[in-house]
C-alpha cells in the first residue's frame, strides 16, 4: 500500500515533520556527495536533498516516492521565486515507482523557444511544464464557471449530434463516410446552429452547450481544425435583452476566474459602420494601454450588414444565413440586399472577436428568400434546409443567441498568444494531431467496407 501522501503544495505547512511525497524528478544536480533534485507533482515543486547512496541512481523524469523531513532553509539559501523556496526535503527513503528515458525536451522553463513540432510530438511531457499545467487548470475553472453561471440563469446544457448534416458557417465541412449507407456522408458540425434553433421550436427556451465545432480551414495561430464554443440560444427575447444577459454572464465568469473585478462595464455598443470609420476595423482594441497586462476592454459591435461581397462570391452572409435582417430594412431586401442591416452582434475583447450571434429569422418566407438571394435553387433549399423550414411551420418562437470561442477567450484571459497554449492536444501548423500524428492511412479493408477508393495508392500497401 502507498504511504499517506502529502502534496508538494502543502509542504510549507509541514516544517520539521516527516512526510511522503510522490512525483517526478523535474531536474537533478549532482554535487558529489550530496545530490539535489527538484521533485514535481501537480501542486508544485520542492527541492530535495539526499546523499549519493539514496539518490545516486535516480535520473531526470523518474517517478519517485520519497520519505523525508521538511526543513527550513538557511536564510541565504531561500529562493523567493518558488512557493516552497523557504524549505527543502531531507531524504530518508526513496522508492522508484517508474524509470524514465532522458526526456527529449526540458519542461522546467516556459518552453517558448522549443520547436512546436517537438513540443506537440511529446505533448504529454510538454504538459508537465508549470505554465501549461496552470493553463489547463484555468481552462477547467473557466468551463466550470460557464456551466455554473448559465445554469444559475436557467439555461439547460443539452448536447447535439456530431455526426450530422452540413450547417453553413462559411467554412469547408469535414465529411465522414457512412458504412451503412455507402456513397453517403455525414458532416461534422461547423456549429450546432440548426439544432439549437430546433430546440427553440421544441420549447426549451434557454439552451447552452460547450460544443466541439469542426471547420476544415487553413490554419492560423488562433484557429484549429476543431475548437470549443460556448453555444447559447434563447426564446422570447429582444436583441437588447440578449446583449444584456450575455454581458452579465461574461462579466460574472471573467470576474470569477480572474478573482478580480473588471472595470470596462457596461460594454460600449458600436455600430459596424462607425467602427470601420473610426477604427478601420470591426474588432477595435479599446484598451487604454495595450502594453498593460491584465487590461480587458470589451465592446459590442452591432448593426452589421446582412451580406457582404467577398473575393470569391458576389454575395455572402456576413454571419450565417439564419441571421434576421433588421425589420426596418426589409423593403430593401429584394432591391439592394447589400444595403440591408442585420441583427447580428459580435463581442470584441482587446481587439479580438470572442463571440458572435444574432436574432434569427423565424418567418419561413424570409428564410427562403435569403437562401434564394444566396443563390440556392428550390431543390437544394429543400434538400439542405427543408427540415428547418418544416419545423418553423409548427410554431417557432422568436429567438436568438450567440457563441463564444472558448479557446480564444481562455487564451486572451491567460495572456497567451496562441490558442494552442490552452488546448491539451492541439493540431500543429499543418493540421497534424499531437502525439498520435493523424491524419494517417487506413487499411484497404476499411476503405472497402465504406465503398471508397483513394486516388493516390498508398505505396506501402500496394507494394
Ligand atoms: N453559430 C454561430 C457561430 O458559430 C453563432 C451563433 O449565431 O449563435 O458563429
PDB file of N, CA, C and O and ligand atoms in Angstrom, residues 169 190-191 193 196 215 229 231-233 319-320 356-358 360 401-403, ligand 1:
ATOM      1  N   UNK A 169     -21.389  27.680 -41.956  1.00  0.00           N
ATOM      2  CA  UNK A 169     -20.855  28.786 -41.152  1.00  0.00           C
ATOM      3  C   UNK A 169     -19.725  29.443 -41.940  1.00  0.00           C
ATOM      4  O   UNK A 169     -18.879  30.125 -41.379  1.00  0.00           O
ATOM      5  N   UNK A 190     -20.120  22.406 -38.165  1.00  0.00           N
ATOM      6  CA  UNK A 190     -19.348  23.658 -38.071  1.00  0.00           C
ATOM      7  C   UNK A 190     -19.833  24.458 -36.869  1.00  0.00           C
ATOM      8  O   UNK A 190     -19.128  25.309 -36.352  1.00  0.00           O
ATOM      9  N   UNK A 191     -21.059  24.167 -36.451  1.00  0.00           N
ATOM     10  CA  UNK A 191     -21.626  24.691 -35.200  1.00  0.00           C
ATOM     11  C   UNK A 191     -22.955  23.963 -34.999  1.00  0.00           C
ATOM     12  O   UNK A 191     -23.482  23.390 -35.946  1.00  0.00           O
ATOM     13  N   UNK A 193     -25.747  25.197 -34.857  1.00  0.00           N
ATOM     14  CA  UNK A 193     -26.714  26.257 -35.143  1.00  0.00           C
ATOM     15  C   UNK A 193     -28.146  25.750 -35.373  1.00  0.00           C
ATOM     16  O   UNK A 193     -29.086  26.189 -34.740  1.00  0.00           O
ATOM     17  N   UNK A 196     -29.737  24.028 -32.309  1.00  0.00           N
ATOM     18  CA  UNK A 196     -30.187  24.876 -31.194  1.00  0.00           C
ATOM     19  C   UNK A 196     -31.461  25.615 -31.580  1.00  0.00           C
ATOM     20  O   UNK A 196     -32.317  25.860 -30.737  1.00  0.00           O
ATOM     21  N   UNK A 215     -14.151  22.812 -38.473  1.00  0.00           N
ATOM     22  CA  UNK A 215     -14.127  23.605 -39.704  1.00  0.00           C
ATOM     23  C   UNK A 215     -12.826  23.323 -40.436  1.00  0.00           C
ATOM     24  O   UNK A 215     -11.739  23.489 -39.871  1.00  0.00           O
ATOM     25  N   UNK A 229     -16.893  25.841 -28.547  1.00  0.00           N
ATOM     26  CA  UNK A 229     -17.731  27.041 -28.488  1.00  0.00           C
ATOM     27  C   UNK A 229     -18.629  26.963 -27.270  1.00  0.00           C
ATOM     28  O   UNK A 229     -19.152  25.895 -26.971  1.00  0.00           O
ATOM     29  N   UNK A 231     -21.981  27.708 -26.690  1.00  0.00           N
ATOM     30  CA  UNK A 231     -23.072  27.962 -27.625  1.00  0.00           C
ATOM     31  C   UNK A 231     -24.348  28.220 -26.823  1.00  0.00           C
ATOM     32  O   UNK A 231     -24.699  27.419 -25.949  1.00  0.00           O
ATOM     33  N   UNK A 232     -25.026  29.320 -27.114  1.00  0.00           N
ATOM     34  CA  UNK A 232     -26.175  29.750 -26.302  1.00  0.00           C
ATOM     35  C   UNK A 232     -27.340  30.116 -27.219  1.00  0.00           C
ATOM     36  O   UNK A 232     -27.119  30.694 -28.280  1.00  0.00           O
ATOM     37  N   UNK A 233     -28.558  29.767 -26.818  1.00  0.00           N
ATOM     38  CA  UNK A 233     -29.740  30.194 -27.588  1.00  0.00           C
ATOM     39  C   UNK A 233     -30.889  30.422 -26.618  1.00  0.00           C
ATOM     40  O   UNK A 233     -30.989  29.730 -25.597  1.00  0.00           O
ATOM     41  N   UNK A 319     -22.748  36.791 -41.377  1.00  0.00           N
ATOM     42  CA  UNK A 319     -22.677  35.891 -40.220  1.00  0.00           C
ATOM     43  C   UNK A 319     -23.020  34.481 -40.704  1.00  0.00           C
ATOM     44  O   UNK A 319     -22.145  33.717 -41.044  1.00  0.00           O
ATOM     45  N   UNK A 320     -24.283  34.141 -40.768  1.00  0.00           N
ATOM     46  CA  UNK A 320     -24.722  32.906 -41.404  1.00  0.00           C
ATOM     47  C   UNK A 320     -26.138  33.133 -41.915  1.00  0.00           C
ATOM     48  O   UNK A 320     -26.767  34.142 -41.555  1.00  0.00           O
ATOM     49  N   UNK A 356     -19.959  35.780 -31.373  1.00  0.00           N
ATOM     50  CA  UNK A 356     -20.796  36.349 -32.425  1.00  0.00           C
ATOM     51  C   UNK A 356     -22.150  35.667 -32.372  1.00  0.00           C
ATOM     52  O   UNK A 356     -22.258  34.485 -32.033  1.00  0.00           O
ATOM     53  N   UNK A 357     -23.185  36.419 -32.682  1.00  0.00           N
ATOM     54  CA  UNK A 357     -24.512  35.820 -32.673  1.00  0.00           C
ATOM     55  C   UNK A 357     -25.502  36.724 -33.371  1.00  0.00           C
ATOM     56  O   UNK A 357     -25.123  37.728 -33.985  1.00  0.00           O
ATOM     57  N   UNK A 358     -26.774  36.357 -33.250  1.00  0.00           N
ATOM     58  CA  UNK A 358     -27.802  37.158 -33.920  1.00  0.00           C
ATOM     59  C   UNK A 358     -29.184  36.766 -33.427  1.00  0.00           C
ATOM     60  O   UNK A 358     -29.373  35.696 -32.839  1.00  0.00           O
ATOM     61  N   UNK A 360     -32.617  35.477 -34.881  1.00  0.00           N
ATOM     62  CA  UNK A 360     -32.759  34.605 -36.053  1.00  0.00           C
ATOM     63  C   UNK A 360     -33.995  34.946 -36.868  1.00  0.00           C
ATOM     64  O   UNK A 360     -34.975  35.492 -36.342  1.00  0.00           O
ATOM     65  N   UNK A 401     -29.353  34.055 -30.285  1.00  0.00           N
ATOM     66  CA  UNK A 401     -28.307  33.514 -29.428  1.00  0.00           C
ATOM     67  C   UNK A 401     -26.946  33.999 -29.836  1.00  0.00           C
ATOM     68  O   UNK A 401     -26.811  34.982 -30.581  1.00  0.00           O
ATOM     69  N   UNK A 402     -25.969  33.267 -29.367  1.00  0.00           N
ATOM     70  CA  UNK A 402     -24.588  33.710 -29.551  1.00  0.00           C
ATOM     71  C   UNK A 402     -23.682  32.508 -29.326  1.00  0.00           C
ATOM     72  O   UNK A 402     -24.090  31.518 -28.712  1.00  0.00           O
ATOM     73  N   UNK A 403     -22.463  32.572 -29.816  1.00  0.00           N
ATOM     74  CA  UNK A 403     -21.474  31.544 -29.483  1.00  0.00           C
ATOM     75  C   UNK A 403     -20.134  32.216 -29.218  1.00  0.00           C
ATOM     76  O   UNK A 403     -19.710  33.105 -29.962  1.00  0.00           O
TER      77      UNK A 403
HETATM   78  N1  LIG B   1     -23.454  29.579 -34.916  1.00  0.00           N
HETATM   79  C1  LIG B   1     -22.808  30.856 -34.819  1.00  0.00           C
HETATM   80  C2  LIG B   1     -21.301  30.699 -34.988  1.00  0.00           C
HETATM   81  O1  LIG B   1     -20.776  29.609 -34.884  1.00  0.00           O
HETATM   82  C3  LIG B   1     -23.067  31.558 -33.526  1.00  0.00           C
HETATM   83  C4  LIG B   1     -24.492  31.983 -33.397  1.00  0.00           C
HETATM   84  O2  LIG B   1     -25.030  32.623 -34.294  1.00  0.00           O
HETATM   85  O3  LIG B   1     -25.052  31.714 -32.312  1.00  0.00           O
HETATM   86  O4  LIG B   1     -20.617  31.682 -35.191  1.00  0.00           O
END
